[in-house]
Amino acid sequence: MTALDNKINEHFSGLVVRKDLVKIVKGNAIVPSYVLEYLLGQYCATADEESIKTGIDTVKDVLRQHYVHRNESGLIKSVIKEKGRHKVIDKVSVALNDKKDVYEAAFANLGIKQVLVDSDTVKKHPKLLVSGVWSIVDLEYEHFEDNSVSPWIINTLKPIQLSHFDYDHYISARKKFSTDEWIDLLIQSIGFNPEMLGKRSKLLQLVRLIPFCERNYNLIELGPKGTGKSHIFSEFSPHGILISGGEITVPKLFVNNSNGKIGLVGYWDTVAFDEFAGKKKRINNALVDIMKNYMANKSFSRGVEIIGAEAAMVFIGNTRHTLPYMLKHTDLFDELPEQYYDSAFLDRIHFYLPGWEVDIIRGEMFSDGYGFVVDYLAEILRSLRNNDYSDQYAQHFNLVSDISTRDKDGINKTFSGLMKILFPHKEATKKEIEEVLQFAIEGRKRVKDQLMKIDSTYAAVRFAYTCNDGNKTIHVKSLEEEEYPQYFSSSPDEESDLDKDEQGSEQPQTPDAVIEKPPELKERQVIVKENQRGVTYDKLFGQYLQDAKKITVTDSYIRIFYQIRNLMEFLETVAKFKPKDDEVEVHLITVEDEFKGPQQIEFFIKIQENCAIAGVQFTWEFDETQTLHARHIVTDHGWKVLLDRGLDIFQHYEMNDSFSLSNRLQQYRSCKAFEITYLKVEG
């Protein structure tokens, strides 16, 4: 167990579970994670290994005896008949039989229908009437002479969800964690290993939780396949429902005017539409019109009656093209069906989650640490829907007057939702509040930037805020605008930090493609944001290394394999930019690894041997004081490059996949946030 795991168990004893246990107990049971974690929370909410083992056996036994597999429904029915009574775990839905004036239940896996349900149960659990609820049901069997009477009798029905929680304890325990610890706890709670994600990537994952704690929140996420877009909405909470985008109808979603029955938005906190993208899909225009009205006004009509609802709307779908292709040739909404490719509909979206920034799910990304039993967190988030945190930035910042009411609503709702998730105790620092505000503004700006491409009647907007303590104005850009400014009409002439001072020259890619006369280099600073792509050592260092005869790299973190691989790629850049008939000395000053020193030296020797054939003479020394903190590169022709992260600028990527572009080409890797300063020095 990590120090964080110990702290989690100390302050949330009995409310957390080890996340890898879900896979262990699931087997071939096709049930949502919150169902399994409900059971694990009953028997495995502990850090004691023996208790966990016993609990796993108990949960497996419960599933074996009571979970209904479709192909074993006949056996379970026989067990109930022979025993007279048996508990089952199944998805139960209820419908009103108006001819008989009774409620009747249907069991999805068991395959039985028309089972009588008393009115009190339906009143207590109204979601039974819409799409069904996973439940533990005590079923009885009694045969009647009258064949029209069902022999199945529900003795008790208990939805699988938390019955109560202590909100005050949640708030007081939150105060025991730093912001970074709390974020890691939340990331582990949704099943991911926080060590595999950067800060921005973690926030993107947590945005998916906002619909569960913010009423009438409209979120869209479009991106590549395999990034886990639908996982949260299908597995995480008993208060959310995931439906296929092709299955949406007005009666199912809003109201059936023939019988007055309210649809999904009246019963669920979050309604998510999977597979929402697809240009050729046929969508009912009336549905789009009602949805636009609901997303704007939080209400819909049932005949002459206006019905209000609180359900958040989430739209998730896959994109076919890369980000730069979409920015150049189309727009970021281009994959949507024609009926939804409507500026009035898109303008009601509060946040566009950039799915292309989210990593494709890999096995090592899953957590084996402790996180909240998801049903517990789901209930906490649901209770937070009653609160409004959108005023938390007002004491420090103000949005500029250019921002329209609709833009401001989108920003405020995202800000409020993230603050509830990260700082429910309302004790964020000014810097933390500003970070959340910038993130919220960026998500709404992404929507507006594309609307201006789709509909020329939309005017350019300054997405900025002012600081109350000095009236300084800060402009916010999306990450894709920083990377590809040429595709944004608001800043067509701007250059990114990496492209400054490089215009008019081609980057050398091989030793033969050397620039004879390097451009005039200037002192400057480069700031790269988390998840930014298109960054390479060639761009960062190449021109500053050209014509150097000796280069000294000081970095205490060149110890383990991926760090040493970074060093090798840096030496490749040196080899590309040096004249073919010259030699360059590269000297590394680092720290010997306490445990893997011999392997570290072995790697250095291999690098030394292999780089010699390219005219790069590599040497190294270990700092014996073990106090080396500086990270920089110094050349013998007058440049010092300060590196706040050293050469460790890339996020985790699959190094063993020979067919991965991110493995072979740096420009396809996501970066960590970092800064580099170039200084001209004497001698």
mmCIF file of C-alpha atoms in Angstrom, residues 14 99 170 213 221 231 284 314 359 408 450 454 461 473 477 488 500 561 596 615 627 640 662 674:
data_model
loop_
_atom_site.group_PDB
_atom_site.id
_atom_site.type_symbol
_atom_site.label_atom_id
_atom_site.label_comp_id
_atom_site.label_asym_id
_atom_site.label_seq_id
_atom_site.Cartn_x
_atom_site.Cartn_y
_atom_site.Cartn_z
ATOM 1 C CA GLY A 14 -15.396 1.271 5.298
ATOM 2 C CA LYS A 99 -56.353 -2.540 -17.746
ATOM 3 C CA TYR A 170 -16.996 13.654 3.822
ATOM 4 C CA CYS A 213 -23.158 16.982 -9.480
ATOM 5 C CA GLU A 221 -16.892 14.605 -25.854
ATOM 6 C CA HIS A 231 -17.356 4.020 -19.074
ATOM 7 C CA ASN A 284 -36.090 13.253 -36.003
ATOM 8 C CA VAL A 314 -23.964 14.165 -22.311
ATOM 9 C CA ASP A 359 -5.144 8.451 -23.819
ATOM 10 C CA LYS A 408 -20.932 32.907 -19.009
ATOM 11 C CA GLN A 450 -16.144 26.162 -33.786
ATOM 12 C CA ILE A 454 -19.913 26.993 -38.714
ATOM 13 C CA VAL A 461 -15.476 36.954 -28.437
ATOM 14 C CA THR A 473 -6.578 41.055 -17.967
ATOM 15 C CA LYS A 477 -6.678 30.066 -25.281
ATOM 16 C CA PHE A 488 -7.924 30.220 -35.679
ATOM 17 C CA LYS A 500 9.242 31.623 -32.902
ATOM 18 C CA PHE A 561 15.387 3.098 -18.590
ATOM 19 C CA LYS A 596 20.205 0.012 -10.350
ATOM 20 C CA GLY A 615 30.937 11.409 -34.286
ATOM 21 C CA THR A 627 22.722 17.033 -3.941
ATOM 22 C CA LYS A 640 22.790 27.827 -21.511
ATOM 23 C CA SER A 662 4.420 7.909 -30.477
ATOM 24 C CA PHE A 674 7.252 22.396 -18.677
#
